[in-house]
Coordinates of C-alpha atoms in Angstrom, one line a residue:
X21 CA -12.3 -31.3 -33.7
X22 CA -15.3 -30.8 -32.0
X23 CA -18.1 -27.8 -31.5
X24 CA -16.7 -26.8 -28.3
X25 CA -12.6 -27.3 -29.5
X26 CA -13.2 -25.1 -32.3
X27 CA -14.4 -22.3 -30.2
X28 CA -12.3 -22.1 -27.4
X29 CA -9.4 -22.1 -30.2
X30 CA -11.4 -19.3 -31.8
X31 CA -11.2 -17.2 -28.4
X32 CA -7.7 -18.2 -28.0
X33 CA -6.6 -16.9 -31.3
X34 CA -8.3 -13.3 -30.5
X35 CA -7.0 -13.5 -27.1
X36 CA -3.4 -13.3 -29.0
X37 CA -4.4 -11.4 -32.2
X38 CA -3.2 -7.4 -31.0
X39 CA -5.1 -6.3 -33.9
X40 CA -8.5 -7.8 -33.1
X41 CA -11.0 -4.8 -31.7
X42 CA -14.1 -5.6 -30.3
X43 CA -16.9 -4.5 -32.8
X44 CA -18.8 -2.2 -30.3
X45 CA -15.9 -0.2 -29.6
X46 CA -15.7 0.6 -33.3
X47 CA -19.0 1.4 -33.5
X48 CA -19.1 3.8 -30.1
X49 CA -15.4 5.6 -29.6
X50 CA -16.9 6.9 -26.4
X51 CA -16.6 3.4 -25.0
X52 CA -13.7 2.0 -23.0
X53 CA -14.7 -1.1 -21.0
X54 CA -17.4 -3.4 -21.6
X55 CA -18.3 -7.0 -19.7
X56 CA -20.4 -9.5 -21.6
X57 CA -22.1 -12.4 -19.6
X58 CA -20.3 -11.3 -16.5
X59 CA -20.7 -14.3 -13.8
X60 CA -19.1 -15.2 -11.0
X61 CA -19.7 -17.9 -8.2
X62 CA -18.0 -18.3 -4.4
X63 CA -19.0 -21.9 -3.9
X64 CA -22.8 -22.0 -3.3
X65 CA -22.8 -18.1 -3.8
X66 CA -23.5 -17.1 -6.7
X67 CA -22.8 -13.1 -6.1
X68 CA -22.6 -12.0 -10.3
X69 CA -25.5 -13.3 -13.1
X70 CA -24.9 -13.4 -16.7
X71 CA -24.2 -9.4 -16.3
X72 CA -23.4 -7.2 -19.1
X73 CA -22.2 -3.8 -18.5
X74 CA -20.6 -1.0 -20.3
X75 CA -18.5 2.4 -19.2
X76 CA -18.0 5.5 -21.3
X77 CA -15.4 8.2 -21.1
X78 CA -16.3 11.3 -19.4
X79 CA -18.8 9.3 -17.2
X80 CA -19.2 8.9 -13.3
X81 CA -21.0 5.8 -12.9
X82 CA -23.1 5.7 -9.8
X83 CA -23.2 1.6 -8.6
X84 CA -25.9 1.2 -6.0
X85 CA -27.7 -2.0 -4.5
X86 CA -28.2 -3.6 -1.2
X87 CA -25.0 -5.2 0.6
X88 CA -24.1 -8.3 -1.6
X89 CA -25.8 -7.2 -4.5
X90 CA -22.6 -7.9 -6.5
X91 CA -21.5 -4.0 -7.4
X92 CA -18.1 -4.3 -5.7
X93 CA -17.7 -7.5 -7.8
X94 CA -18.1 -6.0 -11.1
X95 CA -15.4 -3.6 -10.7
X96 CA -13.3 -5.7 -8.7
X97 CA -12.8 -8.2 -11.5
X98 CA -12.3 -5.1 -13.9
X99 CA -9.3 -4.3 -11.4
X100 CA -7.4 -7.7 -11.4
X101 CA -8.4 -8.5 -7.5
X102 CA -10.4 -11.8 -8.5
X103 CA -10.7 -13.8 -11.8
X104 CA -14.5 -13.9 -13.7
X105 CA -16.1 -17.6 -13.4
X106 CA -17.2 -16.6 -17.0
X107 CA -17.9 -14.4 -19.4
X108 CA -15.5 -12.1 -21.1
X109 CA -14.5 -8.3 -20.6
X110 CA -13.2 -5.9 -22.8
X111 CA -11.0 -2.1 -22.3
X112 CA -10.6 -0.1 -24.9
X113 CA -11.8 -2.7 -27.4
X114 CA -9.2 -5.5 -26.3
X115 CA -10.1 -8.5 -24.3
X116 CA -9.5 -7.8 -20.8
X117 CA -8.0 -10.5 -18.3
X118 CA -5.6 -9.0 -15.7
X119 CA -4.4 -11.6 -13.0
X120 CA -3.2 -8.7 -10.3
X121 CA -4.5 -5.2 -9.6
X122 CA -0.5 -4.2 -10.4
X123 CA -1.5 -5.4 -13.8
X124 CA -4.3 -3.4 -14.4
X125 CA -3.0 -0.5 -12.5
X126 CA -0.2 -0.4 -15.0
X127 CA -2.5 -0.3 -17.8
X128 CA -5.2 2.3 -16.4
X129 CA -7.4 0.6 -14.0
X130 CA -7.0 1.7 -10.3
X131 CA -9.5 0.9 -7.4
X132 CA -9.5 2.4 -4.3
X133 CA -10.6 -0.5 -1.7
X134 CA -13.3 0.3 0.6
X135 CA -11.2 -1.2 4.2
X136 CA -7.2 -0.2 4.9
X137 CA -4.8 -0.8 2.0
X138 CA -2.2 1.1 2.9
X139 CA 0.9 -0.3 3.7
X140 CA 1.9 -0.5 7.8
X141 CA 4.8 -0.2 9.3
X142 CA 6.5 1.9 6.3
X143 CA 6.5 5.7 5.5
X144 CA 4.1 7.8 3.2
X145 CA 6.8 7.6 0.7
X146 CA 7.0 4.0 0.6
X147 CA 2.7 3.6 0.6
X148 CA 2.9 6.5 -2.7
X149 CA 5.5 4.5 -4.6
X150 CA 4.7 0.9 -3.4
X151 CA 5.4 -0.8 -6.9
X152 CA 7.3 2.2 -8.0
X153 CA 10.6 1.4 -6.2
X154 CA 12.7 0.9 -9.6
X155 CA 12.4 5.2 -10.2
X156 CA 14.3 5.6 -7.0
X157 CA 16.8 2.5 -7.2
X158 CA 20.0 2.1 -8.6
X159 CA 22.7 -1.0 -8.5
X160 CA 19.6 -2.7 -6.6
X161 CA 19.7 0.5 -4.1
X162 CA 16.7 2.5 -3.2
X163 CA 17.5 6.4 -2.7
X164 CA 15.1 7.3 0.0
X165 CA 15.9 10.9 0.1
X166 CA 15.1 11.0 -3.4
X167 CA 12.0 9.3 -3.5
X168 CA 10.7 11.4 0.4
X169 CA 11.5 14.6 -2.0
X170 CA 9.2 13.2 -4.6
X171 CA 6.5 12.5 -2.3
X172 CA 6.9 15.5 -0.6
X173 CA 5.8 17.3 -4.2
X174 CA 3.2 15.2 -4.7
X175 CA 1.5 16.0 -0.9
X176 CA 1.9 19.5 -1.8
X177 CA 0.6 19.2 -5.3
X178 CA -2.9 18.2 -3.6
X179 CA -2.4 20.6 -0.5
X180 CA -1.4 18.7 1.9
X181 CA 0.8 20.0 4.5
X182 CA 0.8 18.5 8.3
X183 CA 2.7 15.4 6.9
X184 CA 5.6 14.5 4.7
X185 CA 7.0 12.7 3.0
X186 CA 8.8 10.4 5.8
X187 CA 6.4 10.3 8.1
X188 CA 5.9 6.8 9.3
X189 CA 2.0 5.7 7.7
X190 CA 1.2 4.2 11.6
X191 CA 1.3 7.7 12.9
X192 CA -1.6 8.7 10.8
X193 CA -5.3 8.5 11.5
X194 CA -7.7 5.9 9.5
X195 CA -9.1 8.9 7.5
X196 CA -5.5 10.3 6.5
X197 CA -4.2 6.9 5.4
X198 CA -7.2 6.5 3.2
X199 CA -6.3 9.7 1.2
X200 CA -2.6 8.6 0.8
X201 CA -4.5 5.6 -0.9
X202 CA -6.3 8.1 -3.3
X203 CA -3.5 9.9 -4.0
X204 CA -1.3 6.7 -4.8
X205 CA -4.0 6.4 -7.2
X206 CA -4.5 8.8 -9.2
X207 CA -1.0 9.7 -9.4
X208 CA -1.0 7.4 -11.9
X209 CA -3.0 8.7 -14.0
X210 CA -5.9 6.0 -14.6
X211 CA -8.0 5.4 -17.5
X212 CA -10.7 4.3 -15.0
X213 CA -10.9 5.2 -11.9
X214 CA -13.3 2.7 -9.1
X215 CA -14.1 4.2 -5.9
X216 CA -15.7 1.8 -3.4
X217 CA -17.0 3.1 -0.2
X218 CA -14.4 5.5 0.3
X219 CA -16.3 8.8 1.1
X220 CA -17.7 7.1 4.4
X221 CA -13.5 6.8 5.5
X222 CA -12.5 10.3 4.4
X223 CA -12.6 13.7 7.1
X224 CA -14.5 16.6 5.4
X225 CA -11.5 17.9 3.5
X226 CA -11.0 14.5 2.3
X227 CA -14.2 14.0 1.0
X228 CA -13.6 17.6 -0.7
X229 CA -10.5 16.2 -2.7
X230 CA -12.2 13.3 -4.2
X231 CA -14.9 14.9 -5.6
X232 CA -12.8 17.3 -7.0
X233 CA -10.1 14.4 -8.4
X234 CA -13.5 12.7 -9.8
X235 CA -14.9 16.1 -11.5
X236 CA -11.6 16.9 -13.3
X237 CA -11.1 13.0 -13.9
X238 CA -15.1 13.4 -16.3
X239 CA -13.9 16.7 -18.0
X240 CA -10.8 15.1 -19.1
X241 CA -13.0 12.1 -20.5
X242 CA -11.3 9.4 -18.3
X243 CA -14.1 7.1 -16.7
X244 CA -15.1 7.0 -12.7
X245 CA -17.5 3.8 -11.0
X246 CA -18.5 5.7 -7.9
X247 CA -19.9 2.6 -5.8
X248 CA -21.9 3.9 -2.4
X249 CA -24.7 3.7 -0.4
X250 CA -25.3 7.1 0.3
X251 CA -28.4 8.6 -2.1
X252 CA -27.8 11.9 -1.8
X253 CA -24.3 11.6 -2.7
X254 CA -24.8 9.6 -5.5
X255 CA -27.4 11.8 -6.8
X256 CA -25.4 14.8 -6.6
X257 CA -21.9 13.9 -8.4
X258 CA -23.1 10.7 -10.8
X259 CA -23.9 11.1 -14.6
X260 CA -25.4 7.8 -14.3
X261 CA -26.3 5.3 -12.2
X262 CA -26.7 1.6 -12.1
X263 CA -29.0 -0.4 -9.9
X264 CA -27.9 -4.2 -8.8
X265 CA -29.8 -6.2 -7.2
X266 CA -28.8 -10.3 -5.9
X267 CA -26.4 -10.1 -8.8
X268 CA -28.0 -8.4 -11.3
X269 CA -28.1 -5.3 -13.0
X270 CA -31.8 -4.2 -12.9
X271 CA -31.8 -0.6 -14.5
X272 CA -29.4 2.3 -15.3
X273 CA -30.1 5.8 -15.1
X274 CA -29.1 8.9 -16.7
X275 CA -29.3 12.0 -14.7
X276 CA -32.4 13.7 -15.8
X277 CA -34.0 10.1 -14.1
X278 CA -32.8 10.6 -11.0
X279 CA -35.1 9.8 -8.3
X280 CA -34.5 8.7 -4.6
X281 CA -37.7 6.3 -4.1
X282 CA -37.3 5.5 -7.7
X283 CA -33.6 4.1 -6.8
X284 CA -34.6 2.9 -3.7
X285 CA -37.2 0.5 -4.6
X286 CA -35.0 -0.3 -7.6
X287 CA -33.0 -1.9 -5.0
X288 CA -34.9 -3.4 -3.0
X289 CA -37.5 -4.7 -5.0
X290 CA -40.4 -2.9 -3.4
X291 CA -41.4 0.1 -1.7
X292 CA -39.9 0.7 1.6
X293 CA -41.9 3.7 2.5
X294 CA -41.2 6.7 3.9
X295 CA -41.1 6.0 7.1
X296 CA -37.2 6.4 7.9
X297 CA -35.3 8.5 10.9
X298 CA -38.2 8.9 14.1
X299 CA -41.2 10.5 13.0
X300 CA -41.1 12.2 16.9
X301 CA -39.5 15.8 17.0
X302 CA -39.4 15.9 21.0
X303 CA -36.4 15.7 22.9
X304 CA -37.0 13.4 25.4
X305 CA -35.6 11.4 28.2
X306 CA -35.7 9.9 31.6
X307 CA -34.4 11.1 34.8
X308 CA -31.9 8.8 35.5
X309 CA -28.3 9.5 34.1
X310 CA -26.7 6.0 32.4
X311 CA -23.2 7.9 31.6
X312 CA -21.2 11.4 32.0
X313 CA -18.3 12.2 31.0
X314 CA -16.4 14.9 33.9
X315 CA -13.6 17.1 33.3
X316 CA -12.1 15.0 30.9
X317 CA -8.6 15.2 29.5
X318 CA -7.4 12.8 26.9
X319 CA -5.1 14.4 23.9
X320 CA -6.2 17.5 22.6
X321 CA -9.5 16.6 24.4
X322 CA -9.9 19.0 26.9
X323 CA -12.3 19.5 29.9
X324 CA -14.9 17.4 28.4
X325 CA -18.1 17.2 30.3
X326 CA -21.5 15.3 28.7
X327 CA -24.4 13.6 30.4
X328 CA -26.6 10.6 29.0
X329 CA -29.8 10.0 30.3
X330 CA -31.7 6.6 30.2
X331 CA -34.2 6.4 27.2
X332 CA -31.7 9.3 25.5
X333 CA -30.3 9.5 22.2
X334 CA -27.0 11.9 22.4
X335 CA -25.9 12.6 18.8
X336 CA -21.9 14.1 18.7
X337 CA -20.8 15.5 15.9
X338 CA -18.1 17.0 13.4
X339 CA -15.4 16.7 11.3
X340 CA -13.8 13.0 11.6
X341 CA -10.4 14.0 12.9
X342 CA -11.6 16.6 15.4
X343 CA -11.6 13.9 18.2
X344 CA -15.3 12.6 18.6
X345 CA -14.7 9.2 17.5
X346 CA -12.0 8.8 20.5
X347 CA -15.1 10.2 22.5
X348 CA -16.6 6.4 21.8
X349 CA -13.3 4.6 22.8
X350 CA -13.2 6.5 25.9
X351 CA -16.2 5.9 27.0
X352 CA -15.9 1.3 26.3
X353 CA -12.7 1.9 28.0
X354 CA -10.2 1.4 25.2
X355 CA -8.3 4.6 25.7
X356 CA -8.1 5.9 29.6
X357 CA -8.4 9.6 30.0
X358 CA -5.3 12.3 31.3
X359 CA -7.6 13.0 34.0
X360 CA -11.3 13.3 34.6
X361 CA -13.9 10.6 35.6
X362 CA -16.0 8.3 32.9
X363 CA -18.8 7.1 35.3
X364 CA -21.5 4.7 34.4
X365 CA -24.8 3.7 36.4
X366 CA -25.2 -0.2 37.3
X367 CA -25.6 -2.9 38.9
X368 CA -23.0 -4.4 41.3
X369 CA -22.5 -7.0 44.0
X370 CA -22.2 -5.0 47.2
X371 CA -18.7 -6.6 49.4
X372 CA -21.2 -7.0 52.5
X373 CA -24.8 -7.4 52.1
X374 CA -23.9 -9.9 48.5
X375 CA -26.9 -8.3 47.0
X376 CA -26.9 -6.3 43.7
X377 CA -27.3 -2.8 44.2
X378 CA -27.4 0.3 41.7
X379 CA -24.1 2.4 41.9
X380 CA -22.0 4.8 39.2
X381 CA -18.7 3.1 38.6
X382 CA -15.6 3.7 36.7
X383 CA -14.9 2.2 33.3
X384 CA -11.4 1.2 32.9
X385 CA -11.3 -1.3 30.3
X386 CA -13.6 -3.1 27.8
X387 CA -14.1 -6.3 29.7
X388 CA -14.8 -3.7 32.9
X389 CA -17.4 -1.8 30.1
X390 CA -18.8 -5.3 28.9
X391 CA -19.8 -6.2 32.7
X392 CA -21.3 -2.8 33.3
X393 CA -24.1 -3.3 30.6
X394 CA -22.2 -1.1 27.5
X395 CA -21.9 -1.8 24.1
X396 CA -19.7 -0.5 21.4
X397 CA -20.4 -0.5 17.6
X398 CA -16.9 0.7 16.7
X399 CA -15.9 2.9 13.4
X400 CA -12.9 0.8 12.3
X401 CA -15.0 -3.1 11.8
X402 CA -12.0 -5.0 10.6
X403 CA -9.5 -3.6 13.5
X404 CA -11.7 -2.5 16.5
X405 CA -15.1 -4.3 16.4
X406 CA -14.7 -8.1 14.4
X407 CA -13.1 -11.0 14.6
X408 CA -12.3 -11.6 10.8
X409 CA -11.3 -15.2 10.8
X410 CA -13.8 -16.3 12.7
X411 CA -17.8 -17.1 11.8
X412 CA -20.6 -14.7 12.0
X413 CA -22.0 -16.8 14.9
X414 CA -19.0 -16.5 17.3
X415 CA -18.7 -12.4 16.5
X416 CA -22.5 -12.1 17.4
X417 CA -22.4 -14.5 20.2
X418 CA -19.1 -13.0 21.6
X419 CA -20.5 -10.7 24.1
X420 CA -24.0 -12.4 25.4
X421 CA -22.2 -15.4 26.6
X422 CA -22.7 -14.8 29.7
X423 CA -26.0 -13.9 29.4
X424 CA -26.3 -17.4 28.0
X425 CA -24.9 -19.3 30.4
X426 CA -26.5 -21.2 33.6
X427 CA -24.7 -22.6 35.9
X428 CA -21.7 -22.8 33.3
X429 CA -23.9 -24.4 31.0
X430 CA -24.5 -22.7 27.7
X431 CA -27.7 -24.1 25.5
X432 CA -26.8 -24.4 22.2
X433 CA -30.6 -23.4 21.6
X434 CA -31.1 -20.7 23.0
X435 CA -27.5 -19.5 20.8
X436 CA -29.2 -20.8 17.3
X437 CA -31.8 -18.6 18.5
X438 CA -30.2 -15.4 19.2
X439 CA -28.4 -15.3 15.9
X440 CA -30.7 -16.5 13.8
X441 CA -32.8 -13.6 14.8
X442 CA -30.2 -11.0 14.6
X443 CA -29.3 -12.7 11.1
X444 CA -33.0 -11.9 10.1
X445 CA -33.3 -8.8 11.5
X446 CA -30.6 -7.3 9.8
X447 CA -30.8 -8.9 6.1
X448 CA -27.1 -10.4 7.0
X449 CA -26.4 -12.3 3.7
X450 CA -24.6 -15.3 3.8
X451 CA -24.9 -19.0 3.5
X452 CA -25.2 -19.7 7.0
X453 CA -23.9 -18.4 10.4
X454 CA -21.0 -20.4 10.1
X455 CA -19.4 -18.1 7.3
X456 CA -16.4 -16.8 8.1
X457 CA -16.8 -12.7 8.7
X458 CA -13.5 -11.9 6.5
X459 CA -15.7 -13.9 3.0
X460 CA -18.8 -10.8 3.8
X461 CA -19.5 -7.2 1.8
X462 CA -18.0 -4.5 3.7
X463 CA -22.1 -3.7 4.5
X464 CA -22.7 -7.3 5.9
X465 CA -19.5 -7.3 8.2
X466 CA -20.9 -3.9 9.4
X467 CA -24.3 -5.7 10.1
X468 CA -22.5 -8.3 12.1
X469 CA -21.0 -5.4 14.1
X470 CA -24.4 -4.0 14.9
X471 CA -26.0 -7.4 15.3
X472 CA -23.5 -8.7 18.1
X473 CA -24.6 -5.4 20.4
X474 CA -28.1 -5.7 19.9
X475 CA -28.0 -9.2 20.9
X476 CA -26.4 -8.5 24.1
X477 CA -29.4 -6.1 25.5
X478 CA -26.4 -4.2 26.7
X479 CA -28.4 -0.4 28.6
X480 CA -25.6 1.8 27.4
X481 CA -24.5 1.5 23.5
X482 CA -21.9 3.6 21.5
X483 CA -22.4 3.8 18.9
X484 CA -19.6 5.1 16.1
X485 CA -20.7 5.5 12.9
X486 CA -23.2 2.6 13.0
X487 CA -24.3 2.5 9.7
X488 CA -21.8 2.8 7.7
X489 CA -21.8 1.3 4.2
X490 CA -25.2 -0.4 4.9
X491 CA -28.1 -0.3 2.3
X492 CA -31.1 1.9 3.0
X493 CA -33.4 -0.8 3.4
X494 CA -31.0 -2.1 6.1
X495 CA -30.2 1.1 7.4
X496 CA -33.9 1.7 7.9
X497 CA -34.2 -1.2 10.2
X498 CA -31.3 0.0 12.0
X499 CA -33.3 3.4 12.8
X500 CA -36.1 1.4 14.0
X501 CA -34.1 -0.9 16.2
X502 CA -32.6 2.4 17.7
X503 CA -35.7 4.3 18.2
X504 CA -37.0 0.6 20.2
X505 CA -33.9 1.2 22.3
X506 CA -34.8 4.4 23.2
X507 CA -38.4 3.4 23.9
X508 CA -36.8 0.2 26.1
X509 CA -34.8 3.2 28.3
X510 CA -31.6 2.2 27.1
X511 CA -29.0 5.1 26.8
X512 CA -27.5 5.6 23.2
X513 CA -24.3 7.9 22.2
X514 CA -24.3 8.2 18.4
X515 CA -21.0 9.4 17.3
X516 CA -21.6 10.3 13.5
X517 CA -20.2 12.0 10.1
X518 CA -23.7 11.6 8.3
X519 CA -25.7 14.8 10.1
X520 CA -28.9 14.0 8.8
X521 CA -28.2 10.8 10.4
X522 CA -27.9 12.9 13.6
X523 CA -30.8 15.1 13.2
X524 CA -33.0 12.6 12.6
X525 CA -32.3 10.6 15.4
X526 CA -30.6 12.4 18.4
X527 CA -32.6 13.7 21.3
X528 CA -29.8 16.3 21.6
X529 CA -26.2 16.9 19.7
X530 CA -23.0 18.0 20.5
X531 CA -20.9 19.7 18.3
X532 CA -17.0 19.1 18.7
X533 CA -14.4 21.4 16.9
X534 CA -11.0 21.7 17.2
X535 CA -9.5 25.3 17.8
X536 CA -5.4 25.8 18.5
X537 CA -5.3 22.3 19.1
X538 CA -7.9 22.1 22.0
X539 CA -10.9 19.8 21.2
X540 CA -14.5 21.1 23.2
X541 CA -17.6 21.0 22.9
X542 CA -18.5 24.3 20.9
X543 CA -22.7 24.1 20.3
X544 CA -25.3 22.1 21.5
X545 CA -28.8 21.3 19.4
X546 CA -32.0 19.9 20.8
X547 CA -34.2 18.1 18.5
X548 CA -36.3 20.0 16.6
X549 CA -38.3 19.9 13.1
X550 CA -37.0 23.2 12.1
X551 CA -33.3 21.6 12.8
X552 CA -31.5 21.7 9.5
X553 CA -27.5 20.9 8.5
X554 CA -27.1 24.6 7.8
X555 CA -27.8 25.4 11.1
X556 CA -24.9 23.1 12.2
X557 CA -21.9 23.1 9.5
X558 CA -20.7 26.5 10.4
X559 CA -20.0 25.4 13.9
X560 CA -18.1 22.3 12.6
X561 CA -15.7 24.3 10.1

């Protein structure tokens, strides 16, 4: 028998020794999972280097690094949804392999996904208990009363009252169906819990919950990896955090070290500055209107009336479910209002003279929007804005083809061109513009989102929730691509949860709230250095 033999029979034989206990767990009882020489490869990519990482009870781990850095992978090996390329993990002191997230679910490791993993098409019931059916079956039947009563418990165990049990999952918004994904979670009452990106898909109240799940979870000394991009929020509920960057882990943190440049250039490798949001505090704008809303009725939505100037950045804001986001689909002509006019200046071909004159038009439908000049950066990137099995370079190149063309003739050029610059500008990480958009981070699909708008010069852009689960190196040049916009006299609607986001960018802000189930527009802010988010959460609530 050779060297090598001899010790992949060693591994083996601990593999099926239930006795064995890995020595540092002995020496630290506080410690439940630990990777050793963690690496893992996607072809060419090589997204996980030689890692080694360990988790204590009672801790929330902060994970933080650019998109692709490899924190997602970590934990999503931990959680069964892909196999190591090597190394070896451990949880509470036993080698640790599990070949589905069922697997390690049943044994304490739940991770709440950063896109949709609820189930469509099915009730609330049926997304709770998916994997659970055998508690409500008998003879091979499943009691449905019995398991919408159960549910119903559960939904009023965390305070949740506007939906039961049996409600079918497709009537509920993005933002609900994400907390029904929490809940399915923590119900079972994990060792470890790993929270991807899931704050940036919750409403306020939703947010409110998790934080509170992931403070009791720490008191209880159970584990929490809190993987996001947001600083502040990191900062403010972590006990620790750990840096990644192109695969590897380049520092942890306890609290006490805490620092936001400190993380930052940890990151990034270098110092990005301060130079972030504009460094203007005038609101300012041209003459000309680009888009206004009038009278509009759509849903709760009512009499809705808003005005966009050329070379204007119009921020809208408030809780997610109180409407704004259908503000953006309105206005690309995904959803058609009740009543009232969306009108838009541009270009047309007049019927007699043939020559293109300046009008405001309707916008009835996205093609209709597309052809007027307007761009939309939609929330929801893997429903609304992408085309997942397709490659970067189609979903960028989608809506400038026109612009491309000549005399039906497209260069294949001038294409290379356009993405490879939007590629560059954005730090959009893959091996080549021919990747396929479903193989990207959830940060890099978002770039791609961004990217494909920019590209098209469009004059009017909406944008909804733009930079969402981006870095903040990335996210930076995102502020600086919008301020240019601005500068160029092209008309922006930024439809955002993050309010510094608004205040630091927006000209002027609307405030939407929902009262007796009538969404308006209750306060408007101008842009101002004094602006803070105190001044503007008590109109939100």
């Amino acid at each position: 028998m050779d060297v090598k033999e001899e010790k992949l029979g060693s591994e083996n034989e601990v593999l099926e020794n239930e006795d064995f206990v890995e020595p540092s767990f002995k020496d630290d009882p506080s410690l439940i999972f630990k990777a050793s020489h963690m690496h893992k490869e996607f072809g060419p990519t090589i997204a996980l280097k030689d890692v080694d990482f360990e988790l204590h009870r009672g801790e929330i781990r902060g994970l933080i690094g650019e998109n692709g850095s490899g924190k997602s992978t970590i934990m999503s090996i931990a959680a069964g949804m892909q196999p190591t390329t090597s190394g070896q993990m451990f949880y509470k002191g036993m080698p640790w392999n599990p070949k589905t997230m069922l697997e390690a679910q049943d044994a304490g490791i739940a991770m709440i996904l950063q896109e949709s993993n609820s189930i469509p098409g099915v009730s609330v019931a049926e997304n709770l208990f998916a994997g659970r059916e055998k508690e409500f079956s008998k003879f091979g039947l499943v009691f449905m009363r019995k398991m919408y009563k159960a549910a119903d418990e559960i939904l009023q165990k965390y305070g949740i009252t506007d939906f039961r049990g049996k409600t079918p999952i497709n009537s509920l918004s993005f933002e609900t169906r994400k907390l029904i994904e929490i809940i399915r979670a923590v119900e079972k009452e994990p060792e470890i819990l790993v929270v991807d990106e899931t704050t940036t898909a919750l409403s306020f109240d939703g947010r409110e919950l998790l934080y509170k799940i992931i403070k009791e979870m720490s008191e209880k000394q159970k584990a929490v990896v809190f993987i996001s991009h947001d600083l502040d929020e990191i900062m403010d509920k972590c006990t620790h955090v750990t840096v990644l960057r192109d695969g590897d882990i380049i520092d942890t943190l306890e609290k006490k070290e805490f620092n936001a440049k400190k993380i930052s250039t940890l990151m990034v490798g270098r110092d990005i500055g301060d130079a972030y949001y504009r460094d203007d505090f005038e609101a300012t704008h041209l003459d000309e209107v680009a888009l206004e809303f009038k009278d509009v009725n759509y849903q709760n939505i009512k009499d809705f009336n808003l005005v966009v100037h050329k070379g204007e950045i119009v921020g809208i804001g408030g809780l997610s479910d109180c409407g704004m986001h259908l503000i953006g689909q309105l206005a690309f002509g995904a959803r058609i209002p009740n009543s009232g006019e969306i009108l838009v200046k541009t270009k047309v071909k007049d019927k007699e003279t043939k020559q293109l004159v300046e009008k405001q038009v309707h916008v009835k439908s996205p093609s209709k929007a597309i052809s007027y000049g307007i761009g939309y950066i939609a929330k929801n990137r893997d429903t609304e804005a992408l085309i997942l099995e397709a490659p970067i370079r189609e979903n960028i190149l989608l809506p400038s083809l026109d612009k491309l063309s000549k005399f039906t003739f497209i260069n294949p050029k001038s294409e290379d061109e356009l993405v490879d610059q939007q590629m560059k500008n954005l730090s959009i990480k893959a091996n080549s513009s021919k990747t396929y958009v479903s193989r990207l981070s959830g940060g890099n699909k978002q770039k791609v989102s961004f990217g494909k708008w920019t590209a098209a010069k469009s004059d009017i852009i909406i944008m909804d929730c733009p930079t969402r689960g981006v870095d903040v190196a990335v996210k930076q040049a995102m502020y600086s691509i919008i301020n240019d916009m601005k500068k160029q006299g092209k008309a922006i609607l930024l439809i955002s949860e993050e309010l510094s986001e608004l205040i630091g960018m927006s000209d002027r802000i609307e405030i939407m709230n929902e009262k007796n189930r009538e969404t308006r527009i209750v306060k408007e802010f101008t842009r101002s250095k004094e602006l803070a988010e105190t001044d503007i959460i008590e109109y939100m609530l």
